[in-house]
Amino acid sequence: MELVMAITTGLLFAVAVYLILSRSVLRIILGTSLLTHGVHLLIMNMAGLKRGSAPLISEDTMSYTDPLPQALILTSIVINFGVTAFFLVLAYRANQTLGTDDLEKLRGGDENE
Amino acid sequence: MNNLIVLPLLLPLLSAIILVFLRKQVAVQRSISGISALLNIVIAVILVGQIQSDGIQTLYMGGWIPPYGIVFVADMFAGLLILTASVVGAACIFYSFSSIGEERERMYFYPLVQFLLAGVYGSFLTGDLFNLFVCFEVMLISSYALIVLGGSKRQLRESIKYMLVNILSSALFVTAVAYLYGALGTLNMAHLSQRVAEAGQGGMLNVIAILLMIVFSLKAGLFLFFWLPGSYAAPPAAIRALFAALLTKVGVYALVRTFSLIFYHDPAVTHTWLGWMAGATMVLGSIGAIAYRNVSSILNYQVVIGIGFIGLGLAIATQAAWDGVVFYLMHDMLAKVLLFILGGMLITAAGTEKLLEIRGLIDRYPLIGWLFLGTTLALVGIPPLSGFPGKVMLIRSAFQEQAFVLAAIGLISSFFVLYSLIVVFKQAFWGSELDQEPRTTVPPRSKLLNGTILAVFALLVFLGVNAEWLYEFVSHAGHVIAEPDLYIQAVMKE
């Protein structure tokens, strides 16, 4: 099972990198979102997939699943959600003001201020 | 256990939440953020005093003893940085009163600054790698909002790139955290240090170390600073000063922590890389600083050179070098905030960033002019100003470790700092003013602002003159950085 997860993580990273390397801002945002999903899967995989019961103390079971990765992933999902929402609004506003979502045209320097 | 050490984080957080509800009352917002910033300086002074007398202070959140739970650790290094950062924060807030404009003030400028400060202090205090990521994000999300606040074309264009770079580096940060957790099963920095020492820093751990190095170097602008000059040129001067003095320094702090506390066993790999990166940063930063005839570009490249110079100490990594890093970091934060505030005032006074269109401002603005010269000399390292002791310590430690090339690059980069800033000074302040209709923009002339810049400059002189007295604190900080066991014992008491 871990192997499948590892391959999925790799696929997510690959797709994300492909999307981030494109010129359209919207695709880039989708890419960053997928990249963070890949990272979350990686955290889950690195800590080992579920091996025991829920991490609540009881007498029935001796082995517990590590709750820490879930806490990390949850925090990271929340942060990623907020950042992606902000990024989407920013891209929309930039598109309205600058009239383009092509990163090649968003190149800036002192000469075209 | 010491509850005081959570206050530097809590105070800006609470003031930010209060400020959100006072959106329309600009005067109230100003006084609350000013008072909160000053209070933070007081708290930081008390904290530094406690650390000096009682050693490293810790706070176990919710009473969970490490390695469980999140621990806040205030050693001397963190304490001194919080003190300096709180002075920088106060200076930027006072500068923004007269420069940022009411429109931005109504659009949550002050709450965002307070959130940013909360993230910065949290990053300095936390003793947990994942919590460091969270504090980084608090700081970065506020900075995303601050960099685009106002919504000019240039800001929108640059903030997209700035956000993208930082989102990618954050994703890499979490990746590194995941690998570390998989490899060592903990994220508490002191515990990580113990486990790395037990396991031996071999191939796998070196890969993680390099990954963390890439992440923090991106944030600090050490070699990977390609995003910095463009992004920092976009926002208004007060925000620029805040970014230049604080954001990159948090990355440097993370680098120092990681490579002095956790990954210090294999300097042949990690610290050699750091050395090359520091050298390249200074060289490229110097080239950038002399290549432009635009005030804000020249100032932005000063940030890059400063980071490279601190990187020199990171690469040497002896106790003498750590002393130098701590001292120079404090000096650099104060000098950079003053330089950027003065640069902002200069740009407002002249009405343009283009250096060739500015002349002869010294008649109308003697204070800005002479303080600019003074700050330049401080950054170059002329005694008795504050740049001198830090540079002496860093260069001497480089000579002791026979890193002659790095030391030479460091010394030569000082000349480039001198040259590029003297060009600004000579062009903008000397000569007679250009014969043209007076600029419409009214430059800020407030007693508060003049008092602030004079106070920061007085601090620079004070740090330089009283270096001997300050060295007591700095060497305490350097000692703890150089001896990871002290940090570990303070955190893992049981």
Coordinates of N, CA, C and O in Angstrom, one line a residue, chain B residues 99-191:
Chain B
S99 N 3.5 58.4 6.2 CA 3.9 58.1 4.8 C 2.9 57.1 4.1 O 2.9 57.1 2.9
I100 N 2.1 56.3 4.9 CA 1.5 55.2 4.2 C 0.2 55.7 3.6 O -0.3 55.1 2.6
G101 N -0.4 56.7 4.1 CA -1.7 57.3 3.5 C -2.9 56.7 4.1 O -3.0 55.5 4.4
E102 N -4.0 57.5 4.2 CA -5.1 57.1 4.9 C -5.9 56.0 4.3 O -6.5 55.1 4.9
E103 N -5.8 55.9 2.9 CA -6.5 54.8 2.2 C -6.0 53.5 2.7 O -6.8 52.6 3.0
R104 N -4.7 53.3 2.7 CA -4.2 52.0 3.2 C -4.5 51.8 4.6 O -4.7 50.7 5.1
E105 N -4.4 52.9 5.4 CA -4.7 52.7 6.9 C -6.1 52.2 7.1 O -6.3 51.4 8.0
R106 N -7.0 52.6 6.2 CA -8.4 52.1 6.4 C -8.5 50.6 5.9 O -9.5 49.9 6.2
M107 N -7.6 50.2 5.1 CA -7.7 48.8 4.5 C -6.8 47.9 5.3 O -6.0 47.1 4.8
Y108 N -6.9 48.0 6.6 CA -6.2 47.0 7.5 C -4.7 46.9 7.4 O -4.1 45.9 7.6
F109 N -4.1 48.1 7.2 CA -2.6 48.1 7.2 C -2.1 47.7 8.5 O -1.2 46.9 8.7
Y110 N -2.6 48.4 9.6 CA -2.0 48.2 10.9 C -2.2 46.7 11.4 O -1.2 46.1 12.0
P111 N -3.4 46.2 11.3 CA -3.6 44.8 11.7 C -2.6 43.8 11.0 O -2.0 42.9 11.6
L112 N -2.4 44.1 9.7 CA -1.5 43.2 8.9 C -0.1 43.3 9.4 O 0.6 42.3 9.5
V113 N 0.4 44.5 9.8 CA 1.7 44.7 10.3 C 1.9 43.9 11.6 O 2.9 43.2 11.8
Q114 N 0.8 44.0 12.4 CA 0.9 43.3 13.7 C 0.9 41.8 13.5 O 1.6 41.1 14.2
F115 N 0.1 41.3 12.6 CA 0.2 39.9 12.3 C 1.5 39.4 11.8 O 2.1 38.4 12.2
L116 N 2.1 40.3 11.0 CA 3.5 40.0 10.5 C 4.5 39.9 11.6 O 5.3 39.0 11.7
L117 N 4.4 40.9 12.5 CA 5.3 40.9 13.7 C 5.1 39.7 14.5 O 6.0 39.0 15.0
A118 N 3.8 39.3 14.7 CA 3.5 38.1 15.5 C 4.2 36.8 14.9 O 4.8 36.0 15.6
G119 N 4.1 36.7 13.5 CA 4.8 35.6 12.9 C 6.3 35.7 13.1 O 6.9 34.6 13.3
V120 N 6.9 36.9 13.0 CA 8.3 37.0 13.1 C 8.7 36.6 14.5 O 9.7 35.7 14.7
Y121 N 8.0 37.1 15.6 CA 8.4 36.8 17.0 C 8.2 35.3 17.2 O 9.0 34.6 17.9
G122 N 7.1 34.7 16.7 CA 6.8 33.3 16.8 C 8.0 32.5 16.2 O 8.4 31.5 16.8
S123 N 8.4 32.9 15.0 CA 9.5 32.1 14.4 C 10.8 32.1 15.3 O 11.5 31.1 15.4
F124 N 11.1 33.3 15.9 CA 12.3 33.3 16.8 C 12.1 32.4 18.0 O 13.1 31.9 18.5
L125 N 10.9 32.3 18.5 CA 10.7 31.7 19.8 C 10.5 30.2 19.7 O 10.8 29.5 20.7
T126 N 9.9 29.7 18.7 CA 9.4 28.3 18.7 C 10.6 27.3 18.7 O 11.7 27.6 18.2
G127 N 10.3 26.2 19.4 CA 11.4 25.2 19.5 C 10.9 23.9 18.7 O 11.4 22.8 19.0
D128 N 10.0 24.1 17.8 CA 9.4 22.9 17.1 C 9.5 23.3 15.6 O 9.1 24.3 15.2
L129 N 9.9 22.3 14.8 CA 10.1 22.6 13.4 C 8.8 22.9 12.6 O 8.7 23.8 11.8
F130 N 7.8 22.1 13.0 CA 6.5 22.4 12.3 C 5.9 23.7 12.7 O 5.3 24.4 11.9
N131 N 6.0 24.0 14.0 CA 5.5 25.3 14.5 C 6.3 26.4 13.8 O 5.7 27.5 13.5
L132 N 7.6 26.2 13.5 CA 8.3 27.2 12.8 C 7.7 27.4 11.4 O 7.5 28.6 10.9
F133 N 7.3 26.3 10.7 CA 6.6 26.5 9.5 C 5.3 27.3 9.6 O 5.0 28.2 8.8
V134 N 4.5 27.0 10.7 CA 3.3 27.8 10.9 C 3.5 29.2 11.1 O 2.9 30.1 10.5
C135 N 4.6 29.6 11.9 CA 4.9 31.0 12.2 C 5.4 31.6 10.9 O 5.0 32.8 10.6
F136 N 6.2 30.9 10.1 CA 6.6 31.4 8.8 C 5.4 31.8 7.9 O 5.3 32.8 7.3
E137 N 4.4 30.9 8.0 CA 3.2 31.1 7.1 C 2.4 32.4 7.6 O 1.9 33.1 6.8
V138 N 2.3 32.5 9.0 CA 1.6 33.7 9.5 C 2.3 34.9 9.0 O 1.6 35.9 8.5
M139 N 3.6 34.9 9.0 CA 4.4 36.1 8.6 C 4.2 36.3 7.1 O 4.0 37.4 6.6
L140 N 4.3 35.1 6.3 CA 4.3 35.3 4.8 C 2.9 35.7 4.3 O 2.8 36.6 3.4
I141 N 1.8 35.2 4.9 CA 0.5 35.5 4.5 C 0.3 37.0 4.7 O -0.3 37.7 3.8
S142 N 0.7 37.5 5.9 CA 0.6 39.0 6.1 C 1.4 39.7 5.1 O 1.0 40.8 4.6
S143 N 2.6 39.2 4.7 CA 3.4 39.9 3.8 C 2.8 39.9 2.4 O 2.9 40.8 1.6
Y144 N 2.1 38.8 2.0 CA 1.4 38.8 0.7 C 0.4 39.9 0.6 O 0.3 40.6 -0.4
A145 N -0.3 40.1 1.8 CA -1.4 41.1 1.8 C -0.7 42.5 1.7 O -1.2 43.4 1.0
L146 N 0.4 42.6 2.5 CA 1.0 44.0 2.6 C 1.7 44.4 1.3 O 1.6 45.5 0.9
I147 N 2.2 43.4 0.6 CA 3.0 43.7 -0.7 C 2.0 44.2 -1.7 O 2.3 45.0 -2.6
V148 N 0.8 43.7 -1.7 CA -0.2 44.1 -2.8 C -1.2 45.2 -2.3 O -2.0 45.7 -3.1
L149 N -1.1 45.6 -1.0 CA -2.0 46.5 -0.5 C -1.9 47.9 -1.2 O -0.8 48.5 -1.2
G150 N -3.0 48.3 -1.8 CA -2.9 49.5 -2.7 C -3.2 49.1 -4.1 O -3.9 49.9 -4.8
G151 N -2.8 48.0 -4.6 CA -3.2 47.4 -5.8 C -2.7 48.2 -7.1 O -3.4 48.3 -8.0
S152 N -1.5 48.8 -7.0 CA -1.0 49.4 -8.2 C -0.5 48.3 -9.2 O -0.4 47.2 -8.8
K153 N -0.3 48.7 -10.5 CA 0.0 47.7 -11.5 C 1.3 47.0 -11.1 O 1.4 45.7 -11.2
R154 N 2.3 47.8 -10.6 CA 3.6 47.2 -10.3 C 3.4 46.2 -9.1 O 4.0 45.1 -9.2
Q155 N 2.6 46.6 -8.1 CA 2.4 45.7 -7.0 C 1.8 44.4 -7.4 O 2.2 43.3 -7.0
L156 N 0.7 44.5 -8.2 CA 0.0 43.3 -8.6 C 1.0 42.3 -9.4 O 1.0 41.1 -9.2
R157 N 1.8 42.9 -10.3 CA 2.7 42.1 -11.1 C 3.7 41.4 -10.2 O 4.0 40.2 -10.4
E158 N 4.3 42.2 -9.3 CA 5.4 41.6 -8.5 C 4.9 40.6 -7.4 O 5.5 39.7 -7.1
S159 N 3.7 40.9 -6.9 CA 3.2 40.1 -5.8 C 2.9 38.7 -6.3 O 3.0 37.7 -5.5
I160 N 2.4 38.5 -7.6 CA 2.2 37.2 -8.1 C 3.5 36.3 -8.0 O 3.5 35.2 -7.5
K161 N 4.6 36.9 -8.4 CA 5.8 36.2 -8.4 C 6.3 35.9 -7.0 O 6.8 34.8 -6.7
Y162 N 6.2 37.0 -6.2 CA 6.6 36.8 -4.8 C 5.8 35.7 -4.1 O 6.4 34.8 -3.4
M163 N 4.5 35.6 -4.3 CA 3.7 34.6 -3.7 C 4.1 33.2 -4.2 O 4.2 32.3 -3.5
L164 N 4.3 33.1 -5.5 CA 4.6 31.8 -6.1 C 5.9 31.3 -5.5 O 6.0 30.1 -5.1
V165 N 6.9 32.1 -5.5 CA 8.2 31.7 -4.9 C 8.0 31.2 -3.5 O 8.6 30.1 -3.1
N166 N 7.3 31.9 -2.7 CA 7.1 31.6 -1.3 C 6.3 30.4 -1.1 O 6.5 29.6 -0.2
I167 N 5.2 30.2 -2.0 CA 4.4 29.0 -1.8 C 5.2 27.7 -2.2 O 5.2 26.7 -1.5
L168 N 6.1 27.9 -3.2 CA 6.9 26.7 -3.6 C 7.9 26.4 -2.4 O 8.1 25.2 -2.1
S169 N 8.5 27.4 -1.9 CA 9.5 27.2 -0.8 C 8.8 26.6 0.4 O 9.3 25.7 1.1
S170 N 7.5 27.0 0.7 CA 6.8 26.5 1.8 C 6.5 25.0 1.6 O 6.6 24.2 2.5
A171 N 6.1 24.7 0.3 CA 5.8 23.3 0.0 C 7.1 22.4 0.2 O 7.0 21.3 0.8
L172 N 8.2 23.0 -0.2 CA 9.5 22.2 0.0 C 9.8 22.1 1.5 O 10.3 21.1 2.0
F173 N 9.5 23.1 2.3 CA 9.7 23.1 3.7 C 8.9 21.9 4.4 O 9.4 21.1 5.1
V174 N 7.6 21.8 4.0 CA 6.8 20.8 4.5 C 7.3 19.4 4.1 O 7.3 18.4 4.8
T175 N 7.8 19.3 2.8 CA 8.4 18.1 2.3 C 9.6 17.7 3.2 O 9.7 16.5 3.6
A176 N 10.4 18.7 3.5 CA 11.6 18.4 4.4 C 11.1 18.0 5.8 O 11.7 17.0 6.4
V177 N 10.1 18.6 6.3 CA 9.5 18.2 7.6 C 9.0 16.8 7.6 O 9.3 16.0 8.5
A178 N 8.4 16.4 6.5 CA 7.8 15.1 6.3 C 9.0 14.1 6.3 O 9.0 13.0 7.0
Y179 N 10.0 14.3 5.6 CA 11.2 13.4 5.5 C 11.8 13.3 6.9 O 12.2 12.2 7.3
L180 N 12.0 14.4 7.6 CA 12.6 14.4 8.9 C 11.8 13.6 9.8 O 12.3 12.8 10.6
Y181 N 10.5 13.7 9.8 CA 9.6 13.0 10.7 C 9.7 11.5 10.3 O 9.8 10.6 11.2
G182 N 9.8 11.2 9.0 CA 9.9 9.8 8.7 C 11.2 9.2 9.1 O 11.3 8.1 9.5
A183 N 12.3 10.0 9.0 CA 13.6 9.5 9.3 C 13.9 9.5 10.8 O 14.6 8.6 11.3
L184 N 13.4 10.5 11.6 CA 13.8 10.6 13.0 C 12.6 10.5 13.9 O 12.8 10.3 15.1
G185 N 11.4 10.6 13.5 CA 10.2 10.4 14.3 C 10.0 11.5 15.3 O 9.3 11.3 16.3
T186 N 10.5 12.7 15.1 CA 10.2 13.8 16.0 C 10.4 15.1 15.2 O 11.0 15.1 14.2
L187 N 9.8 16.2 15.8 CA 10.0 17.5 15.1 C 10.5 18.5 16.1 O 10.7 19.7 15.8
N188 N 10.6 18.2 17.4 CA 11.1 19.1 18.4 C 12.6 19.3 18.1 O 13.4 18.3 17.9
M189 N 13.0 20.6 18.0 CA 14.4 20.8 17.5 C 15.5 20.2 18.4 O 16.4 19.6 17.9
A190 N 15.3 20.3 19.7 CA 16.3 19.8 20.6 C 16.3 18.2 20.5 O 17.4 17.6 20.5
H191 N 15.1 17.6 20.4 CA 15.1 16.2 20.2 C 15.7 15.7 18.9 O 16.4 14.7 18.8

